[in-house]
Coordinates of C-alpha atoms in Angstrom, one line a residue:
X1 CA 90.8 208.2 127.0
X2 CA 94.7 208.8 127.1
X3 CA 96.8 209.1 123.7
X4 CA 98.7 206.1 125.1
X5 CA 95.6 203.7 125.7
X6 CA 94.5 204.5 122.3
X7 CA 97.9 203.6 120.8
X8 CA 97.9 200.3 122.6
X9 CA 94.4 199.8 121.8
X10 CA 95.0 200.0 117.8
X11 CA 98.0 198.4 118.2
X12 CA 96.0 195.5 119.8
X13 CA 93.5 195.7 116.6
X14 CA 96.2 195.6 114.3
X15 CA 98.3 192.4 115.9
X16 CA 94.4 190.8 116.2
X17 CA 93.6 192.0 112.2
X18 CA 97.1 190.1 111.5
X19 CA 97.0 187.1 113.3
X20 CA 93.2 186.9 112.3
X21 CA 94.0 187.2 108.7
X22 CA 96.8 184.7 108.9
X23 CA 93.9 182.4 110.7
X24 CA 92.0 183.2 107.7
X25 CA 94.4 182.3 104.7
X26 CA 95.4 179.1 107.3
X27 CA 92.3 177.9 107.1
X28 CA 91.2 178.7 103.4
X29 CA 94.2 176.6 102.7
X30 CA 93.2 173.7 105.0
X31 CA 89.1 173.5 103.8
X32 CA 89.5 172.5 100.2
X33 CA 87.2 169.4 101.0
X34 CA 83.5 170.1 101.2
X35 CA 81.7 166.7 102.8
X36 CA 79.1 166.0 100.4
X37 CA 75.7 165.4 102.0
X38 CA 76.0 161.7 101.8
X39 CA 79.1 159.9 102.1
X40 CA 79.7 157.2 99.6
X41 CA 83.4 155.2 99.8
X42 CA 86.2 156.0 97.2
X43 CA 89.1 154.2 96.3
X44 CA 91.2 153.5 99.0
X45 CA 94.9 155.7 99.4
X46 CA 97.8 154.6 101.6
X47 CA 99.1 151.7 103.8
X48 CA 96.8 149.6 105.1
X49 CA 93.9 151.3 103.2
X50 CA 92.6 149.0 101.2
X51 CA 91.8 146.4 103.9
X52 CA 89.0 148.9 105.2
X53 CA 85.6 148.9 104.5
X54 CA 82.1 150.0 105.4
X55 CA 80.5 147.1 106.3
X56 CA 81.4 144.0 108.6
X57 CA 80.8 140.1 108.6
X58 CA 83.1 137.6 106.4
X59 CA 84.0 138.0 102.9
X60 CA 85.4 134.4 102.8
X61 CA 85.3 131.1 103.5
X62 CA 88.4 130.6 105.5
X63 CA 89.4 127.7 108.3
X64 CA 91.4 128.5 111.1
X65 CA 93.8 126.2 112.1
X66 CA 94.1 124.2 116.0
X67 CA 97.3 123.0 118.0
X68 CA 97.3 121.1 120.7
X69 CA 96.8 123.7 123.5
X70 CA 93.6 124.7 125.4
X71 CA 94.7 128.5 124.5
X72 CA 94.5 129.3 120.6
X73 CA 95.7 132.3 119.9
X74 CA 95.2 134.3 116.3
X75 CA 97.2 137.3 116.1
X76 CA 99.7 139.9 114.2
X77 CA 102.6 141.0 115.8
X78 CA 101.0 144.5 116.7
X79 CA 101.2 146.6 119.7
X80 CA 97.0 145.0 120.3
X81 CA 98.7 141.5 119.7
X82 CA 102.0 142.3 121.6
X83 CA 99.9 142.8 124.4
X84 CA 98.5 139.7 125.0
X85 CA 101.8 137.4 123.8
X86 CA 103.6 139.3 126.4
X87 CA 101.3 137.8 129.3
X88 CA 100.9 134.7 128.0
X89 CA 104.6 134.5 128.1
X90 CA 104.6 135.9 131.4
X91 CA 102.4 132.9 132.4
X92 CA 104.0 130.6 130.6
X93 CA 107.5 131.5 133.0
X94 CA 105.5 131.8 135.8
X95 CA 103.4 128.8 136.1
X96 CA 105.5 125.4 134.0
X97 CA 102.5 123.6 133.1
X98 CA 100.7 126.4 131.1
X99 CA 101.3 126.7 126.9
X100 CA 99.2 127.8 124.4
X101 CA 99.6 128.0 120.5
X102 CA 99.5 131.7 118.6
X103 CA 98.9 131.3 115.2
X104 CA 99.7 134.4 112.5
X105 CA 96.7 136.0 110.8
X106 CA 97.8 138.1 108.0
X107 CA 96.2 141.9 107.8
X108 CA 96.1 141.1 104.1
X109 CA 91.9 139.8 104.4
X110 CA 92.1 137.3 106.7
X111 CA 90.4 139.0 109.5
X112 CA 87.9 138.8 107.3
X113 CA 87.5 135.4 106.6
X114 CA 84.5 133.3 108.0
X115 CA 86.1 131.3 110.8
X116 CA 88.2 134.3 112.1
X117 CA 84.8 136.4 112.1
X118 CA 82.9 134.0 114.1
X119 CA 85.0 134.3 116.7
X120 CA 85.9 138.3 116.4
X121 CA 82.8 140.0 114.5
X122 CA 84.8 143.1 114.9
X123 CA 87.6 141.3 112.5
X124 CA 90.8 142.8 114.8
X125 CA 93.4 141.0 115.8
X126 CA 93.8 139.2 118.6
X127 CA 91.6 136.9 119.2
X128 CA 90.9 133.9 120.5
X129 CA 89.5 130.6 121.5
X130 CA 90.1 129.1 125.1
X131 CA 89.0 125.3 125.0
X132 CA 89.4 125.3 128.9
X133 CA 92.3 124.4 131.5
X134 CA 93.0 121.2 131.0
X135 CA 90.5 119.9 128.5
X136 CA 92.7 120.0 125.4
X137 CA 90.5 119.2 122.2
X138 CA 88.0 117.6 124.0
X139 CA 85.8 120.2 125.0
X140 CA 83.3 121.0 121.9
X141 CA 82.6 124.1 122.9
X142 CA 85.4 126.7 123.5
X143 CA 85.1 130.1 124.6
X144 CA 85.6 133.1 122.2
X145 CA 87.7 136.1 123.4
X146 CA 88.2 139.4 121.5
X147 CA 89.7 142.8 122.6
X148 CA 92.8 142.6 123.6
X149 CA 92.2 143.8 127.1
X150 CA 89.5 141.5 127.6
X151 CA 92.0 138.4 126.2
X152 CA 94.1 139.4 129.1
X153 CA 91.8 139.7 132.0
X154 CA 90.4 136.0 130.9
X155 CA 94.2 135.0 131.1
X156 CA 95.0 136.0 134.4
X157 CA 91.6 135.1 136.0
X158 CA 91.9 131.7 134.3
X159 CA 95.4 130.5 134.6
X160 CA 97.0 133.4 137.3
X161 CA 95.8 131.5 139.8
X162 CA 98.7 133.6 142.1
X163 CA 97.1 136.6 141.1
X164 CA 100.6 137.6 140.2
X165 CA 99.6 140.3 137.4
X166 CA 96.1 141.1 138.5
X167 CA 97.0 141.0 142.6
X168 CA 93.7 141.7 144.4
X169 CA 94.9 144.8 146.8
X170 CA 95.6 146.6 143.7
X171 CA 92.9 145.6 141.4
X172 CA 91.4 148.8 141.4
X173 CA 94.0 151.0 139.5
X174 CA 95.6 148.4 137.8
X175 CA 92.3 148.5 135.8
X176 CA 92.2 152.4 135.9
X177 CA 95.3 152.0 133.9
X178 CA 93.9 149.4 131.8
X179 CA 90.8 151.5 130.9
X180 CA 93.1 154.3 130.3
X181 CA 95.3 152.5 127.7
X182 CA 92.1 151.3 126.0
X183 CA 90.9 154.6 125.6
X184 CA 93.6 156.6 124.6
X185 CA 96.0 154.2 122.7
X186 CA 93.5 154.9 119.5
X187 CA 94.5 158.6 119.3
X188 CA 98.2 157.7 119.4
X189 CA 98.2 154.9 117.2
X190 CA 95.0 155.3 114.8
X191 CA 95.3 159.4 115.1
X192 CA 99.1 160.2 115.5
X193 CA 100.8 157.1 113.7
X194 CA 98.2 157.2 111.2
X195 CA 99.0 160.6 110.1
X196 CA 102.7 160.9 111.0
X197 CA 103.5 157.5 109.2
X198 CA 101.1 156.2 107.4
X199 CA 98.7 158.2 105.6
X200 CA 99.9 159.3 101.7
X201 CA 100.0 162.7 102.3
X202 CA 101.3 165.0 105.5
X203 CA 98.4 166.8 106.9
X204 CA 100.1 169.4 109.0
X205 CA 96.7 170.0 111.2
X206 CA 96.4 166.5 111.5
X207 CA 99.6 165.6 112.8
X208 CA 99.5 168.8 114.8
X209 CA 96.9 167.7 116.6
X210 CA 97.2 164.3 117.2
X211 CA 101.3 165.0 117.9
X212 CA 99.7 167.4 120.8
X213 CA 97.5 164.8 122.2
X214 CA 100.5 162.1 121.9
X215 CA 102.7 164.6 123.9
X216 CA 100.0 165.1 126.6
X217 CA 99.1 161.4 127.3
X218 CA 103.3 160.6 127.4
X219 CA 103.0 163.5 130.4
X220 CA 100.2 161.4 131.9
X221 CA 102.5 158.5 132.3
X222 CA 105.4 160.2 133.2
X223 CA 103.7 162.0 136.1
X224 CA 102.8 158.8 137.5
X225 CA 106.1 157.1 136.8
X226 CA 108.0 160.3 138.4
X227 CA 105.6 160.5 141.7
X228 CA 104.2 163.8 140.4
X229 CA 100.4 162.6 140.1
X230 CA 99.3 161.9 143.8
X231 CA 98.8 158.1 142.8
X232 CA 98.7 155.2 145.3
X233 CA 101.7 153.9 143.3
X234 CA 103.3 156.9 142.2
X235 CA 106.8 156.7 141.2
X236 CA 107.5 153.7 139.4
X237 CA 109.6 151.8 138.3
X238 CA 106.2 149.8 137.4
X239 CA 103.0 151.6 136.6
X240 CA 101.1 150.1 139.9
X241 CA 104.5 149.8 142.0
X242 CA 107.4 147.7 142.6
X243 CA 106.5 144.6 140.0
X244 CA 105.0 144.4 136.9
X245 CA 101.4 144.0 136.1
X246 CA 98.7 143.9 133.5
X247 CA 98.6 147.9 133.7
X248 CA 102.3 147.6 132.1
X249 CA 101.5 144.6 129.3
X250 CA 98.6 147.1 128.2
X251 CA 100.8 150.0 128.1
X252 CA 104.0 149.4 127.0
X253 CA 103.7 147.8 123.2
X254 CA 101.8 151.8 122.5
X255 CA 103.8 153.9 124.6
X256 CA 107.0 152.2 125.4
X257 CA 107.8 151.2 121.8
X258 CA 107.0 155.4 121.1
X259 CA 109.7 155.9 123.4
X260 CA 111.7 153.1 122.3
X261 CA 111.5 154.4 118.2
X262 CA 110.2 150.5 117.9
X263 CA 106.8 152.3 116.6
X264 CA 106.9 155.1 114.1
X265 CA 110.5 155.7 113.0
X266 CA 111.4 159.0 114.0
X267 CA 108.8 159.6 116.1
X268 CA 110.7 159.6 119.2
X269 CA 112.9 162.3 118.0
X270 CA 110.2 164.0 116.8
X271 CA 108.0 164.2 120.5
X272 CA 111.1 164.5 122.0
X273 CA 110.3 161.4 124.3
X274 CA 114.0 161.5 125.9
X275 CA 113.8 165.1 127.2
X276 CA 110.3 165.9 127.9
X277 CA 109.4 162.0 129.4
X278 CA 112.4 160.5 131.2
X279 CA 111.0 158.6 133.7
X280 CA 108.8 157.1 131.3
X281 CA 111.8 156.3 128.8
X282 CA 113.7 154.7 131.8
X283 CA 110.5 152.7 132.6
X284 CA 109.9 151.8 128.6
X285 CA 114.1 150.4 128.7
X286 CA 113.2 148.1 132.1
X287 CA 110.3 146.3 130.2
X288 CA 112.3 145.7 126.9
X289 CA 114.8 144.2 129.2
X290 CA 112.4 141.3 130.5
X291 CA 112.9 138.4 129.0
X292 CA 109.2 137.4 128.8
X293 CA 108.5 140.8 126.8
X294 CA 111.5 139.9 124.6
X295 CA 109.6 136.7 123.4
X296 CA 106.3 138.2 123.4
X297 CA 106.9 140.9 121.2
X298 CA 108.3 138.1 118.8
X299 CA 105.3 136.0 118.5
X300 CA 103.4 136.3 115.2
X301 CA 105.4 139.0 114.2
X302 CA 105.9 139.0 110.3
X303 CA 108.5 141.4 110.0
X304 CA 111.4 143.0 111.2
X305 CA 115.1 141.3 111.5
X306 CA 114.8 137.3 110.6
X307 CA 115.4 136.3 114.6
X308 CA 113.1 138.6 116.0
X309 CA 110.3 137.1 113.9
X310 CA 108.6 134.0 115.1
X311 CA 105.2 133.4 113.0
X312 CA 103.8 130.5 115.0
X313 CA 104.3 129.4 118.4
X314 CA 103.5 126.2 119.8
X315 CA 106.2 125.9 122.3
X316 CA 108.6 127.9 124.2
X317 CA 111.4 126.1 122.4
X318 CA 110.4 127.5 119.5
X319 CA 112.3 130.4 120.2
X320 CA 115.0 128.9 119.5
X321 CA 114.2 126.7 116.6
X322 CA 111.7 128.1 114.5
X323 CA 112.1 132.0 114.0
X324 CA 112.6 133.1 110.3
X325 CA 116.4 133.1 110.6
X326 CA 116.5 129.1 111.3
X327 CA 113.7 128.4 109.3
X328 CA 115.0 129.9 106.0
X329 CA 118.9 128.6 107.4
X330 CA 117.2 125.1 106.9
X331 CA 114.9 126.0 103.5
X332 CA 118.5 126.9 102.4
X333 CA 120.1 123.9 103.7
X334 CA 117.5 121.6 102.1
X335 CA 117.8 122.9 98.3

């Protein structure tokens, strides 16, 4: 063996000793928790925290409340709740005889009250009950919906009766993309916005990963939005072509508002969404611009500026009658 292989060779061992002891002191600073052998819960730490626990089913007795609609919806402004407001808006412009009501359920324990569980057992927002096309309160028996995406698909196979957002020629990857969303939302809001804005203390492995997995789904959607992933619809400007469909209701409340900075303040800046996604960026700006999105993401929304926060809605006027701003102008007026 020649002096020179041998020199490269232990200089080979010594960057591998390094970077193996750097490993090593990485990871004895990491593993300071040893999982017991049976896991018991603890007091809870951090937002949101304290509404989680181990078991399901009701922990009150609390009644829901009914409009006038068929649709009832019972929701929270989230990107899971967004989604479905945003097509019931959609249908709403769409089709002049269809309303519903949303009404705002509170994260605060009343998923977890006894009417909200019957019709959700999972006790997530949204949910919801559809009394049937037409039938109003007389129908005794109404049909319970929970999962967002499954909300949605009712919707449009109930009252789309254009197939507008679920045409038939493109069903087939407009629920790719559906499934998709479904699927990998949960690592970019429960793992990445969990971590990088929620949870009490910065976890750099954490958000490490779950920033990297972030990053890599973005690149997924701006493939496809750029014509670089061999798609039947590749290249925008909607996910499955020229017009908007449930594939972009399902995704844009997650990944839009990312790129908007409408999800995790700072977050944008920190994936750098505008240099490393541009076509989905330009994508996320055309459906802010739509006027049905504009409402939707409105609709049960408890915080936020005044005017974009509309708690119940009943009917499209209440847009422009009932969001916080005018209903604490006329509180004020009152006293």
């Amino acid at each position: 063996m020649s002096l020179s292989m041998n020199k490269n060779i232990a200089v080979g061992i010594g960057i591998g000793t390094i970077v193996t002891a750097a490993a090593s002191i990485s990871y004895r600073r990491l593993s300071t928790y040893v999982p017991p052998k049976v896991w018991a819960a603890k007091p809870a730490l951090g937002a949101f925290a304290a509404i989680n626990k181990p078991t399901a089913g009701p922990s009150s007795e609390i009644a829901l409340p009914r409009g006038k609609h068929p649709f009832q919806l019972y929701s929270l402004g989230t990107p899971n709740g967004v989604k479905v407001t945003i097509l019931l808006e959609a249908l709403v412009d769409a089709y002049p005889g269809f309303e519903y009501d949303a009404w705002l359920v509170r994260i605060d324990g009343g998923q977890f009250g006894s009417d909200f569980v019957k019709i959700n057992p999972n006790s997530k927002i949204p949910c919801a009950y559809d009394y049937g096309e037409g039938k109003g309160e007389g129908k005794s028996e109404p049909t319970r919906l929970f999962e967002s995406a499954s909300i949605m698909l009712h919707l449009v196979e109930q009252y789309d009766k254009k197939g507008i957002f679920l045409p038939t020629d493109k069903r087939a990857e407009i629920m790719n993309w559906i499934f998709w969303a479904q699927g990998s939302a949960p690592f970019l809001g429960g793992g990445f916005g969990h971590f990088y804005n929620y949870a009490p203390v910065k976890i750099e492995y954490a958000i490490d990963r779950y920033a990297m997995e972030a990053k890599r789904q973005l690149d997924v959607l701006n493939r496809a939005l750029g014509g670089l992933d061999g798609g039947p619809y590749s290249g925008g400007p909607f996910i499955c072509g020229d017009e908007v469909t449930l594939a972009d209701m399902v995704i844009f409340p997650w990944y839009g508002n990312v790129c908007l900075g409408k999800l995790y303040a700072g977050s944008d800046t920190f994936l750098s969404v505008e240099s490393d996604y541009p076509h989905v960026c330009a994508w996320a700006k055309r459906m802010f611009e739509l006027d049905y999105v504009q409402r939707g993401r409105k609709v049960n929304r408890p915080f936020g500026p005044d005017e974009d926060q509309l708690h119940n809605r009943h009917e499209k006027s209440d847009f422009l009658t009932n969001t916080q701003d005018k209903v604490k102008a006329r509180e004020a007026k009152s006293v």
